[in-house]
Amino acid sequence: MKKSDRMVITASSLGTVFEWYDFYLYGSLAVFFSGLFFPKGNDTAAFLASLATFGAGFAVRPFGALFFGRVGDLVGRKYTFLITIIVMGLSTAFVGLLPTYEDIGILAPILLTTLRLAQGLALGGEYGGAATYVAEHSEKNNRGYYTSWIQTTATLGFLLSLSVILTCRLSLGESEFKSWGWRIPFLISVILLIISVYIRLKLNESPLFLKMKSIGKLSKSPLRDSFTKIPNLKLVLLALFGATAGQGVIWYTGQFYALFFLQNTLKIDFQYAYIIIGISLIIATPFFIFFGRLSDRIGRKKVMLSACIIAALTYIPIFKGITMFGNPALDLAIQNAPIVIQTKNCQKECKDLKEYLAKKGYNYDTQTISDDVLKTKIGMTEIRNFAPQTFDNALKQAGYPEKANPADINYPMIILLLTILVLFVAMIYGPIAAFLVELFPTQIRYTSMSLPYHIGNGWFGGFLPLIAASVVVQTGNIYAGLYYPIAVALMSFVVGTLFLKETKDNILDRH
């Protein structure tokens, strides 16, 4: 790798790490935000609202992709993703200054959502610019390798956010962190923003963009050329349903949903959950480079679609293994004393019971009976009606733990399973930047690749925690949330296998 290439990759990657750090802070602190920025009284509803606000940032990413993609194809790659990182950094820092619901009432979640929308718009323009910029500096036989460094940034940004949060929580203590210390990771973004802007100011414009500009081949209307011309629109749709949708759900299942599962379902203390996830990320991150380089040799399609089918087939066994090794007491209780709710119509008392069990992360089934009385079986014990204290005692006697016992966690096995989840991410995410860049012509590349990427990640992937958590609450099955990423991954495998063509030998300098 030449010195100039290293500079391009380092500058693009470092800036993107910081941007992902900003974006992931909210996801990592979603549990806290449900109590800080939303009305009290219904913890489950507040938590789901917090996840919905997290998802709002993803919802607008395609619009950011359209806006900044158009600017990037008209004005240039460098200045566009310089703007995106400034917007991202300032939005994140302002979250650290927000008053809470207790201070200003309903205005608090409105302001928080507004800043999340600004973050999402900025991130919508960031990735396409960085990936395009690096790829357009790469040679044909190393595009997967070079762009795979960009692909590590999301995981590294996630790891950085977890590290900063963990440090703050351990050094300040839980009470101080909940009171004001949660603001520190957001305010640190100001420092990261200054570093990122300084680095990116040193970059030169993409040589392929400059060439297109010099010969007068730039698109005058990137949006129209990208989405109203049938051949290119077909490529956009195939990229979405055959690649980026599957990549989005695999990514968020392997990182965010895994963290939510450890903390909210298995009730593993945050410090252990962060460390376990962090170690798995450290182990698996080099494989983004490995799979990117592998795609230069055998093709992008084979590597990416292999991740889709393997993930779809193994998610439920892996998460059951995570339960068994992460909270063995809970796993044993589910097997020996299954919870069954029996009722004719699930009215308020029944719904309160379901919310009570969902909050505890306990698996349960629901059966319809002719009797109007609410009955619950916990193993061989039958309880009529719902009284929290009665259920607390019955669940305790049946072996259901309030939280995971750190001494019972099988750390090597749970880290192994989580590392496998991140390897699935590396398999599909490592080559996908090169794949998307190679799929589209130079003059509309920024716009065309950004939209399917951010719909796949922002909509299919970004709403995964909310969708999965909602399915679990509705069904009572702690593994039912996985049906969604499994279905999307299978869709991408089928569409990609039937309709996607290999791109690794495509010429980038085309119009």
Short mmCIF file of C-alpha atoms in Angstrom, two decimals:
data_model
loop_
_atom_site.label_atom_id
_atom_site.label_comp_id
_atom_site.label_asym_id
_atom_site.label_seq_id
_atom_site.Cartn_x
_atom_site.Cartn_y
_atom_site.Cartn_z
CA MET A 1 0.00 0.00 0.00
CA LYS A 2 1.43 3.36 -1.06
CA LYS A 3 1.84 6.20 1.41
CA SER A 4 -0.78 8.29 -0.39
CA ASP A 5 -3.24 5.39 -0.24
CA ARG A 6 -2.62 4.98 3.48
CA MET A 7 -3.36 8.67 3.98
CA VAL A 8 -6.64 8.43 2.07
CA ILE A 9 -7.77 5.34 3.99
CA THR A 10 -6.64 6.64 7.40
CA ALA A 11 -8.25 10.05 6.98
CA SER A 12 -11.53 8.62 5.69
CA SER A 13 -11.65 5.83 8.25
CA LEU A 14 -10.78 7.92 11.32
CA GLY A 15 -13.42 10.48 10.50
CA THR A 16 -15.99 7.75 9.97
CA VAL A 17 -15.05 6.03 13.26
CA PHE A 18 -15.80 9.25 15.10
CA GLU A 19 -19.08 9.68 13.23
CA TRP A 20 -20.21 6.15 14.09
CA TYR A 21 -19.16 6.78 17.69
CA ASP A 22 -21.54 9.73 17.75
CA PHE A 23 -24.38 7.73 16.25
CA TYR A 24 -23.97 4.68 18.47
CA LEU A 25 -23.92 6.57 21.76
CA TYR A 26 -27.68 6.85 21.75
CA GLY A 27 -28.18 3.17 20.99
CA SER A 28 -25.84 2.18 23.80
CA LEU A 29 -27.68 4.43 26.27
CA ALA A 30 -31.24 3.74 25.08
CA VAL A 31 -32.06 2.07 28.40
CA PHE A 32 -31.15 5.26 30.29
CA PHE A 33 -32.91 7.58 27.86
CA SER A 34 -36.24 5.83 28.39
CA GLY A 35 -36.21 7.15 31.96
CA LEU A 36 -34.68 10.55 31.19
CA PHE A 37 -36.62 11.85 28.21
CA PHE A 38 -39.99 10.07 28.33
CA PRO A 39 -42.94 10.12 30.75
CA LYS A 40 -42.72 7.79 33.73
CA GLY A 41 -45.35 5.21 34.63
CA ASN A 42 -44.96 2.57 31.93
CA ASP A 43 -41.39 1.32 31.69
CA THR A 44 -42.02 -0.94 28.68
CA ALA A 45 -43.71 1.84 26.70
CA ALA A 46 -40.93 4.28 27.60
CA PHE A 47 -38.28 1.78 26.51
CA LEU A 48 -40.04 1.14 23.20
CA ALA A 49 -40.41 4.91 22.69
CA SER A 50 -36.68 5.27 23.33
CA LEU A 51 -35.97 2.60 20.70
CA ALA A 52 -38.37 4.36 18.31
CA THR A 53 -36.40 7.59 18.76
CA PHE A 54 -33.23 5.62 18.09
CA GLY A 55 -34.91 4.32 14.93
CA ALA A 56 -35.91 7.84 13.88
CA GLY A 57 -32.28 8.59 13.12
CA PHE A 58 -32.24 5.61 10.80
CA ALA A 59 -35.57 6.55 9.19
CA VAL A 60 -34.16 9.76 7.72
CA ARG A 61 -30.85 8.29 6.58
CA PRO A 62 -32.14 7.61 3.04
CA PHE A 63 -33.17 11.27 2.77
CA GLY A 64 -29.70 12.31 3.89
CA ALA A 65 -28.34 9.92 1.27
CA LEU A 66 -30.42 11.61 -1.44
CA PHE A 67 -29.51 15.14 -0.39
CA PHE A 68 -25.81 14.67 0.31
CA GLY A 69 -25.42 12.11 -2.48
CA ARG A 70 -26.66 14.69 -4.97
CA VAL A 71 -24.27 17.29 -3.53
CA GLY A 72 -21.42 14.78 -3.68
CA ASP A 73 -22.06 14.04 -7.36
CA LEU A 74 -22.40 17.72 -8.22
CA VAL A 75 -19.79 19.41 -6.00
CA GLY A 76 -17.39 16.66 -4.98
CA ARG A 77 -16.76 13.87 -2.50
CA LYS A 78 -14.36 15.65 -0.14
CA TYR A 79 -16.40 18.72 0.80
CA THR A 80 -19.62 16.77 1.13
CA PHE A 81 -18.41 14.39 3.79
CA LEU A 82 -16.65 17.31 5.49
CA ILE A 83 -20.09 18.89 5.94
CA THR A 84 -21.66 15.64 7.16
CA ILE A 85 -19.18 15.18 9.97
CA ILE A 86 -19.68 18.75 11.21
CA VAL A 87 -23.46 18.28 11.35
CA MET A 88 -23.04 14.90 13.04
CA GLY A 89 -20.58 16.13 15.66
CA LEU A 90 -22.59 19.20 16.64
CA SER A 91 -25.88 17.27 16.85
CA THR A 92 -24.28 14.73 19.16
CA ALA A 93 -22.71 17.37 21.39
CA PHE A 94 -26.07 19.13 21.75
CA VAL A 95 -27.64 15.88 23.04
CA GLY A 96 -25.23 16.19 25.95
CA LEU A 97 -26.69 19.61 26.76
CA LEU A 98 -30.39 18.67 26.54
CA PRO A 99 -32.66 19.17 29.57
CA THR A 100 -34.63 16.07 30.58
CA TYR A 101 -38.38 15.38 30.68
CA GLU A 102 -38.41 16.30 34.36
CA ASP A 103 -37.02 19.74 33.44
CA ILE A 104 -39.05 20.75 30.37
CA GLY A 105 -41.70 18.07 29.90
CA ILE A 106 -42.79 16.98 26.42
CA LEU A 107 -40.30 19.34 24.79
CA ALA A 108 -37.46 17.02 25.91
CA PRO A 109 -38.33 14.04 23.65
CA ILE A 110 -39.15 16.47 20.80
CA LEU A 111 -35.69 18.07 20.99
CA LEU A 112 -34.03 14.66 21.35
CA THR A 113 -35.83 13.35 18.28
CA THR A 114 -34.87 16.49 16.32
CA LEU A 115 -31.20 15.94 17.08
CA ARG A 116 -31.52 12.25 16.20
CA LEU A 117 -32.99 13.28 12.85
CA ALA A 118 -30.05 15.62 12.23
CA GLN A 119 -27.65 12.81 13.07
CA GLY A 120 -29.43 10.47 10.68
CA LEU A 121 -29.38 12.98 7.82
CA ALA A 122 -25.66 13.54 8.29
CA LEU A 123 -24.87 9.85 8.49
CA GLY A 124 -26.92 9.33 5.33
CA GLY A 125 -24.35 11.39 3.45
CA GLU A 126 -21.26 10.16 5.27
CA TYR A 127 -20.88 6.54 4.30
CA GLY A 128 -21.38 6.96 0.56
CA GLY A 129 -18.81 9.72 0.45
CA ALA A 130 -16.16 7.85 2.41
CA ALA A 131 -16.64 4.56 0.53
CA THR A 132 -16.71 6.25 -2.87
CA TYR A 133 -13.69 8.37 -2.05
CA VAL A 134 -11.55 5.41 -0.98
CA ALA A 135 -12.68 3.17 -3.85
CA GLU A 136 -11.95 5.85 -6.43
CA HIS A 137 -8.38 5.97 -5.11
CA SER A 138 -8.03 2.18 -5.36
CA GLU A 139 -6.84 -0.12 -8.10
CA LYS A 140 -8.99 -2.91 -9.51
CA ASN A 141 -7.36 -5.80 -7.62
CA ASN A 142 -7.48 -4.20 -4.17
CA ARG A 143 -10.79 -2.32 -3.99
CA GLY A 144 -12.30 -4.83 -1.57
CA TYR A 145 -9.19 -4.66 0.61
CA TYR A 146 -8.97 -0.86 0.64
CA THR A 147 -12.68 -0.22 1.26
CA SER A 148 -12.84 -2.90 3.95
CA TRP A 149 -10.89 -0.52 6.20
CA ILE A 150 -13.87 1.84 5.96
CA GLN A 151 -16.08 -1.10 6.91
CA THR A 152 -14.27 -1.59 10.22
CA THR A 153 -15.23 1.92 11.31
CA ALA A 154 -18.80 1.11 12.34
CA THR A 155 -17.62 -1.66 14.65
CA LEU A 156 -14.73 0.44 15.97
CA GLY A 157 -17.09 3.36 16.57
CA PHE A 158 -19.40 1.04 18.49
CA LEU A 159 -16.46 -0.27 20.52
CA LEU A 160 -15.25 3.26 21.23
CA SER A 161 -18.70 4.32 22.43
CA LEU A 162 -18.96 1.29 24.72
CA SER A 163 -15.47 1.97 26.12
CA VAL A 164 -16.19 5.61 26.90
CA ILE A 165 -19.57 4.81 28.48
CA LEU A 166 -18.11 1.99 30.56
CA THR A 167 -15.27 4.20 31.80
CA CYS A 168 -17.70 6.94 32.79
CA ARG A 169 -20.10 4.58 34.54
CA LEU A 170 -17.39 2.82 36.53
CA SER A 171 -15.50 5.99 37.48
CA LEU A 172 -18.55 8.09 38.39
CA GLY A 173 -20.77 5.40 39.90
CA GLU A 174 -24.33 4.59 38.84
CA SER A 175 -26.11 7.42 40.67
CA GLU A 176 -23.81 10.15 39.35
CA PHE A 177 -23.84 8.68 35.85
CA LYS A 178 -27.65 8.56 35.77
CA SER A 179 -27.84 12.10 37.14
CA TRP A 180 -25.38 13.89 34.84
CA GLY A 181 -22.48 11.64 33.83
CA TRP A 182 -24.31 10.28 30.77
CA ARG A 183 -23.74 13.68 29.17
CA ILE A 184 -19.93 13.30 29.11
CA PRO A 185 -19.69 10.81 26.19
CA PHE A 186 -21.81 13.16 24.06
CA LEU A 187 -19.80 16.26 24.93
CA ILE A 188 -16.56 14.45 24.08
CA SER A 189 -17.82 14.57 20.49
CA VAL A 190 -16.60 18.16 20.28
CA ILE A 191 -13.01 16.96 20.63
CA LEU A 192 -13.53 14.19 18.11
CA LEU A 193 -15.17 16.66 15.72
CA ILE A 194 -12.15 18.98 15.79
CA ILE A 195 -9.79 16.06 15.07
CA SER A 196 -11.99 14.76 12.24
CA VAL A 197 -12.34 18.12 10.51
CA TYR A 198 -8.60 18.73 10.75
CA ILE A 199 -7.85 15.35 9.17
CA ARG A 200 -10.36 15.71 6.36
CA LEU A 201 -9.20 19.20 5.43
CA LYS A 202 -5.89 17.59 4.42
CA LEU A 203 -7.52 15.41 1.75
CA ASN A 204 -7.61 16.11 -1.96
CA GLU A 205 -10.63 15.55 -4.17
CA SER A 206 -11.24 12.15 -5.78
CA PRO A 207 -9.24 11.81 -9.04
CA LEU A 208 -12.13 10.15 -10.88
CA PHE A 209 -14.50 12.95 -9.90
CA LEU A 210 -11.99 15.54 -11.09
CA LYS A 211 -11.61 13.67 -14.37
CA MET A 212 -15.38 13.57 -14.92
CA LYS A 213 -15.52 17.29 -14.14
CA SER A 214 -12.66 18.16 -16.51
CA ILE A 215 -14.26 16.39 -19.49
CA GLY A 216 -17.72 17.72 -18.73
CA LYS A 217 -19.29 14.36 -17.89
CA LEU A 218 -20.74 15.23 -14.47
CA SER A 219 -24.45 14.55 -14.09
CA LYS A 220 -26.60 17.68 -14.09
CA SER A 221 -29.37 15.85 -12.24
CA PRO A 222 -28.01 12.91 -10.20
CA LEU A 223 -31.40 12.14 -8.66
CA ARG A 224 -33.18 11.90 -12.00
CA ASP A 225 -30.37 9.94 -13.60
CA SER A 226 -30.21 7.54 -10.63
CA PHE A 227 -33.87 6.78 -10.09
CA THR A 228 -35.86 7.53 -13.25
CA LYS A 229 -33.70 5.66 -15.75
CA ILE A 230 -34.79 2.03 -15.69
CA PRO A 231 -31.37 0.30 -15.95
CA ASN A 232 -29.95 2.22 -12.99
CA LEU A 233 -33.17 2.01 -10.96
CA LYS A 234 -33.08 -1.76 -11.42
CA LEU A 235 -29.56 -1.83 -10.01
CA VAL A 236 -30.67 0.27 -7.02
CA LEU A 237 -33.52 -2.13 -6.22
CA LEU A 238 -31.35 -5.22 -6.64
CA ALA A 239 -28.69 -3.72 -4.40
CA LEU A 240 -31.34 -3.02 -1.75
CA PHE A 241 -33.22 -6.31 -1.68
CA GLY A 242 -30.34 -8.56 -2.70
CA ALA A 243 -27.58 -7.14 -0.49
CA THR A 244 -28.01 -4.12 1.79
CA ALA A 245 -31.26 -5.21 3.49
CA GLY A 246 -29.64 -8.49 4.55
CA GLN A 247 -26.47 -6.69 5.51
CA GLY A 248 -28.43 -4.23 7.66
CA VAL A 249 -30.23 -6.86 9.75
CA ILE A 250 -27.11 -9.01 10.13
CA TRP A 251 -25.14 -6.01 11.31
CA TYR A 252 -27.66 -4.84 13.91
CA THR A 253 -28.43 -8.36 15.12
CA GLY A 254 -24.75 -9.12 15.66
CA GLN A 255 -23.99 -5.93 17.54
CA PHE A 256 -26.94 -3.91 18.86
CA TYR A 257 -29.54 -6.61 19.33
CA ALA A 258 -26.94 -8.85 20.93
CA LEU A 259 -26.20 -6.09 23.47
CA PHE A 260 -29.90 -5.50 24.14
CA PHE A 261 -30.37 -9.25 24.59
CA LEU A 262 -27.54 -9.51 27.12
CA GLN A 263 -28.75 -6.55 29.17
CA ASN A 264 -32.54 -6.60 28.88
CA THR A 265 -33.36 -10.29 28.46
CA LEU A 266 -30.55 -12.09 30.25
CA LYS A 267 -30.15 -9.30 32.82
CA ILE A 268 -26.35 -9.38 32.67
CA ASP A 269 -24.86 -6.37 34.48
CA PHE A 270 -23.82 -3.62 32.10
CA GLN A 271 -20.08 -3.83 32.80
CA TYR A 272 -19.98 -7.54 31.98
CA ALA A 273 -22.18 -7.06 28.90
CA TYR A 274 -19.99 -4.23 27.59
CA ILE A 275 -16.78 -6.15 28.19
CA ILE A 276 -18.13 -9.33 26.59
CA ILE A 277 -19.33 -7.46 23.51
CA GLY A 278 -16.12 -5.43 23.40
CA ILE A 279 -13.90 -8.52 23.41
CA SER A 280 -15.93 -10.14 20.64
CA LEU A 281 -15.63 -6.97 18.55
CA ILE A 282 -11.87 -6.82 19.06
CA ILE A 283 -11.47 -10.47 18.03
CA ALA A 284 -13.69 -10.20 14.96
CA THR A 285 -12.79 -6.74 13.60
CA PRO A 286 -9.68 -7.89 11.64
CA PHE A 287 -11.97 -10.23 9.70
CA PHE A 288 -13.58 -7.23 7.98
CA ILE A 289 -10.22 -6.78 6.25
CA PHE A 290 -9.90 -10.53 5.65
CA PHE A 291 -13.28 -10.84 3.94
CA GLY A 292 -12.75 -7.62 1.98
CA ARG A 293 -9.49 -8.99 0.62
CA LEU A 294 -11.06 -12.41 0.02
CA SER A 295 -13.74 -10.74 -2.11
CA ASP A 296 -10.98 -9.33 -4.33
CA ARG A 297 -10.04 -12.92 -5.12
CA ILE A 298 -13.27 -14.93 -5.28
CA GLY A 299 -15.88 -12.19 -5.72
CA ARG A 300 -18.15 -10.03 -3.55
CA LYS A 301 -21.36 -11.99 -4.18
CA LYS A 302 -20.17 -15.36 -2.85
CA VAL A 303 -18.88 -13.91 0.40
CA MET A 304 -21.88 -11.66 1.13
CA LEU A 305 -24.62 -14.16 0.32
CA SER A 306 -22.87 -16.89 2.33
CA ALA A 307 -23.24 -14.64 5.37
CA CYS A 308 -26.99 -14.25 4.72
CA ILE A 309 -27.79 -17.96 4.55
CA ILE A 310 -25.48 -19.02 7.39
CA ALA A 311 -26.85 -16.30 9.70
CA ALA A 312 -30.47 -17.18 8.91
CA LEU A 313 -29.88 -20.85 9.71
CA THR A 314 -27.93 -20.34 12.93
CA TYR A 315 -29.36 -17.26 14.70
CA ILE A 316 -31.84 -19.06 16.95
CA PRO A 317 -29.39 -21.82 18.04
CA ILE A 318 -26.72 -19.19 18.71
CA PHE A 319 -29.00 -17.00 20.84
CA LYS A 320 -30.25 -20.05 22.73
CA GLY A 321 -26.59 -20.86 23.40
CA ILE A 322 -26.02 -17.28 24.59
CA THR A 323 -28.88 -17.76 27.06
CA MET A 324 -27.51 -21.10 28.23
CA PHE A 325 -23.99 -19.74 28.81
CA GLY A 326 -24.96 -16.20 29.85
CA ASN A 327 -27.73 -16.93 32.33
CA PRO A 328 -27.88 -20.70 32.92
CA ALA A 329 -30.39 -20.31 35.77
CA LEU A 330 -32.86 -18.64 33.41
CA ASP A 331 -32.29 -21.28 30.73
CA LEU A 332 -32.91 -24.05 33.28
CA ALA A 333 -36.06 -22.37 34.62
CA ILE A 334 -37.49 -21.98 31.09
CA GLN A 335 -37.02 -25.70 30.52
CA ASN A 336 -38.16 -26.99 33.94
CA ALA A 337 -40.91 -24.50 34.81
CA PRO A 338 -42.39 -22.99 31.62
CA ILE A 339 -44.78 -20.07 32.13
CA VAL A 340 -48.20 -20.38 30.48
CA ILE A 341 -50.84 -17.61 30.67
CA GLN A 342 -54.40 -18.92 30.27
CA THR A 343 -57.28 -16.52 29.63
CA LYS A 344 -60.42 -16.09 27.55
CA ASN A 345 -59.72 -12.46 26.57
CA CYS A 346 -56.53 -10.63 27.44
CA GLN A 347 -57.82 -7.58 29.27
CA LYS A 348 -55.94 -5.06 31.42
CA GLU A 349 -54.90 -7.51 34.15
CA CYS A 350 -53.58 -9.93 31.54
CA LYS A 351 -51.71 -7.15 29.73
CA ASP A 352 -50.19 -5.99 33.03
CA LEU A 353 -48.99 -9.55 33.63
CA LYS A 354 -47.42 -9.76 30.17
CA GLU A 355 -45.67 -6.44 30.68
CA TYR A 356 -44.43 -7.66 34.07
CA LEU A 357 -42.97 -10.83 32.52
CA ALA A 358 -41.55 -9.01 29.48
CA LYS A 359 -39.77 -6.52 31.72
CA LYS A 360 -38.15 -9.41 33.57
CA GLY A 361 -37.12 -11.06 30.29
CA TYR A 362 -39.02 -14.28 31.00
CA ASN A 363 -40.32 -16.56 28.27
CA TYR A 364 -44.06 -17.35 28.33
CA ASP A 365 -46.83 -18.89 26.20
CA THR A 366 -50.47 -17.79 25.98
CA GLN A 367 -53.42 -20.18 25.77
CA THR A 368 -57.07 -19.32 25.16
CA ILE A 369 -59.53 -20.99 27.55
CA SER A 370 -63.28 -20.73 28.14
CA ASP A 371 -62.91 -19.61 31.76
CA ASP A 372 -63.00 -15.85 32.34
CA VAL A 373 -60.53 -16.12 35.22
CA LEU A 374 -56.90 -15.28 34.46
CA LYS A 375 -54.73 -18.30 35.22
CA THR A 376 -50.96 -18.65 35.03
CA LYS A 377 -49.02 -21.88 35.28
CA ILE A 378 -45.39 -21.70 36.38
CA GLY A 379 -44.26 -25.27 36.00
CA MET A 380 -46.70 -27.28 38.16
CA THR A 381 -47.84 -24.22 40.14
CA GLU A 382 -51.09 -22.49 39.13
CA ILE A 383 -51.82 -18.87 40.10
CA ARG A 384 -55.16 -17.14 39.65
CA ASN A 385 -55.27 -13.44 38.81
CA PHE A 386 -52.21 -11.20 38.91
CA ALA A 387 -50.49 -9.93 42.04
CA PRO A 388 -46.81 -8.93 41.59
CA GLN A 389 -45.71 -10.09 45.04
CA THR A 390 -47.33 -13.49 44.55
CA PHE A 391 -45.64 -13.87 41.17
CA ASP A 392 -42.28 -12.75 42.58
CA ASN A 393 -42.41 -15.52 45.14
CA ALA A 394 -43.63 -18.18 42.70
CA LEU A 395 -41.02 -17.31 40.09
CA LYS A 396 -38.28 -17.33 42.70
CA GLN A 397 -39.36 -20.77 43.94
CA ALA A 398 -39.41 -22.02 40.31
CA GLY A 399 -35.78 -20.94 39.89
CA TYR A 400 -36.26 -17.80 37.77
CA PRO A 401 -33.40 -15.38 38.56
CA GLU A 402 -33.86 -11.62 38.93
CA LYS A 403 -30.59 -11.15 37.06
CA ALA A 404 -27.67 -13.19 35.80
CA ASN A 405 -25.11 -14.31 38.35
CA PRO A 406 -21.66 -13.16 37.11
CA ALA A 407 -20.09 -16.27 38.66
CA ASP A 408 -22.30 -18.54 36.55
CA ILE A 409 -21.50 -16.92 33.19
CA ASN A 410 -19.40 -19.10 30.88
CA TYR A 411 -17.34 -16.22 29.49
CA PRO A 412 -15.27 -18.13 26.88
CA MET A 413 -18.36 -19.72 25.30
CA ILE A 414 -20.48 -16.58 25.28
CA ILE A 415 -17.60 -14.57 23.78
CA LEU A 416 -17.17 -17.29 21.14
CA LEU A 417 -20.86 -17.14 20.17
CA LEU A 418 -20.88 -13.34 20.04
CA THR A 419 -17.69 -13.39 17.96
CA ILE A 420 -19.43 -15.70 15.48
CA LEU A 421 -22.26 -13.16 15.20
CA VAL A 422 -19.75 -10.40 14.41
CA LEU A 423 -18.03 -12.69 11.88
CA PHE A 424 -21.34 -12.84 9.99
CA VAL A 425 -21.27 -9.03 10.01
CA ALA A 426 -17.69 -9.02 8.70
CA MET A 427 -18.54 -11.47 5.90
CA ILE A 428 -21.26 -9.28 4.41
CA TYR A 429 -20.09 -5.83 5.48
CA GLY A 430 -16.43 -6.22 4.57
CA PRO A 431 -17.02 -6.51 0.77
CA ILE A 432 -20.21 -4.47 0.43
CA ALA A 433 -18.62 -1.03 -0.02
CA ALA A 434 -16.59 -2.24 -2.99
CA PHE A 435 -19.67 -4.01 -4.37
CA LEU A 436 -21.84 -0.87 -4.22
CA VAL A 437 -19.17 1.42 -5.65
CA GLU A 438 -18.52 -0.98 -8.54
CA LEU A 439 -22.21 -1.33 -9.31
CA PHE A 440 -22.83 2.28 -10.43
CA PRO A 441 -21.24 4.72 -12.93
CA THR A 442 -18.99 7.51 -11.66
CA GLN A 443 -21.18 10.57 -12.31
CA ILE A 444 -24.09 9.24 -10.20
CA ARG A 445 -22.18 6.83 -7.93
CA TYR A 446 -22.47 8.79 -4.68
CA THR A 447 -26.24 9.19 -5.05
CA SER A 448 -27.02 5.74 -6.45
CA MET A 449 -25.07 3.70 -3.89
CA SER A 450 -26.07 5.79 -0.87
CA LEU A 451 -29.82 5.28 -1.17
CA PRO A 452 -29.99 1.45 -1.16
CA TYR A 453 -27.28 1.32 1.49
CA HIS A 454 -29.15 3.61 3.87
CA ILE A 455 -32.58 2.10 3.24
CA GLY A 456 -31.09 -1.33 3.89
CA ASN A 457 -29.27 -0.18 7.01
CA GLY A 458 -31.51 2.66 8.14
CA TRP A 459 -34.89 1.02 7.66
CA PHE A 460 -34.37 -2.74 7.54
CA GLY A 461 -31.51 -2.68 10.06
CA GLY A 462 -32.12 0.45 12.12
CA PHE A 463 -35.63 -0.51 13.19
CA LEU A 464 -34.56 -4.05 14.08
CA PRO A 465 -34.21 -3.41 17.86
CA LEU A 466 -37.69 -1.84 17.98
CA ILE A 467 -39.32 -4.52 15.80
CA ALA A 468 -37.61 -7.37 17.62
CA ALA A 469 -38.43 -6.00 21.08
CA SER A 470 -42.07 -5.41 20.08
CA VAL A 471 -42.41 -8.96 18.74
CA VAL A 472 -40.95 -10.37 21.96
CA VAL A 473 -43.38 -8.30 24.08
CA GLN A 474 -46.35 -9.43 21.97
CA THR A 475 -45.45 -13.12 21.77
CA GLY A 476 -43.71 -13.70 25.08
CA ASN A 477 -41.01 -15.65 23.23
CA ILE A 478 -37.58 -14.18 23.93
CA TYR A 479 -36.29 -15.59 20.62
CA ALA A 480 -39.23 -14.45 18.46
CA GLY A 481 -37.52 -11.14 17.70
CA LEU A 482 -35.02 -13.10 15.60
CA TYR A 483 -37.69 -14.10 13.08
CA TYR A 484 -37.43 -10.65 11.52
CA PRO A 485 -33.66 -10.64 10.71
CA ILE A 486 -33.93 -14.29 9.62
CA ALA A 487 -36.69 -13.45 7.12
CA VAL A 488 -34.82 -10.44 5.70
CA ALA A 489 -31.52 -12.32 5.43
CA LEU A 490 -33.29 -15.15 3.55
CA MET A 491 -34.88 -12.59 1.22
CA SER A 492 -31.50 -11.10 0.36
CA PHE A 493 -30.02 -14.55 -0.17
CA VAL A 494 -32.75 -15.53 -2.65
CA VAL A 495 -32.82 -12.20 -4.53
CA GLY A 496 -29.04 -11.91 -4.58
CA THR A 497 -28.52 -15.48 -5.74
CA LEU A 498 -31.03 -15.17 -8.59
CA PHE A 499 -30.45 -11.64 -9.84
CA LEU A 500 -27.18 -10.05 -8.62
CA LYS A 501 -24.15 -10.15 -10.87
CA GLU A 502 -20.55 -10.21 -9.69
CA THR A 503 -18.93 -6.74 -9.72
CA LYS A 504 -15.27 -7.24 -8.76
CA ASP A 505 -14.05 -6.96 -12.37
CA ASN A 506 -16.14 -3.88 -13.21
CA ILE A 507 -14.28 -0.73 -14.34
CA LEU A 508 -14.82 2.21 -11.95
CA ASP A 509 -14.02 4.93 -14.50
CA ARG A 510 -17.19 4.58 -16.56
CA HIS A 511 -20.12 6.81 -17.41
#
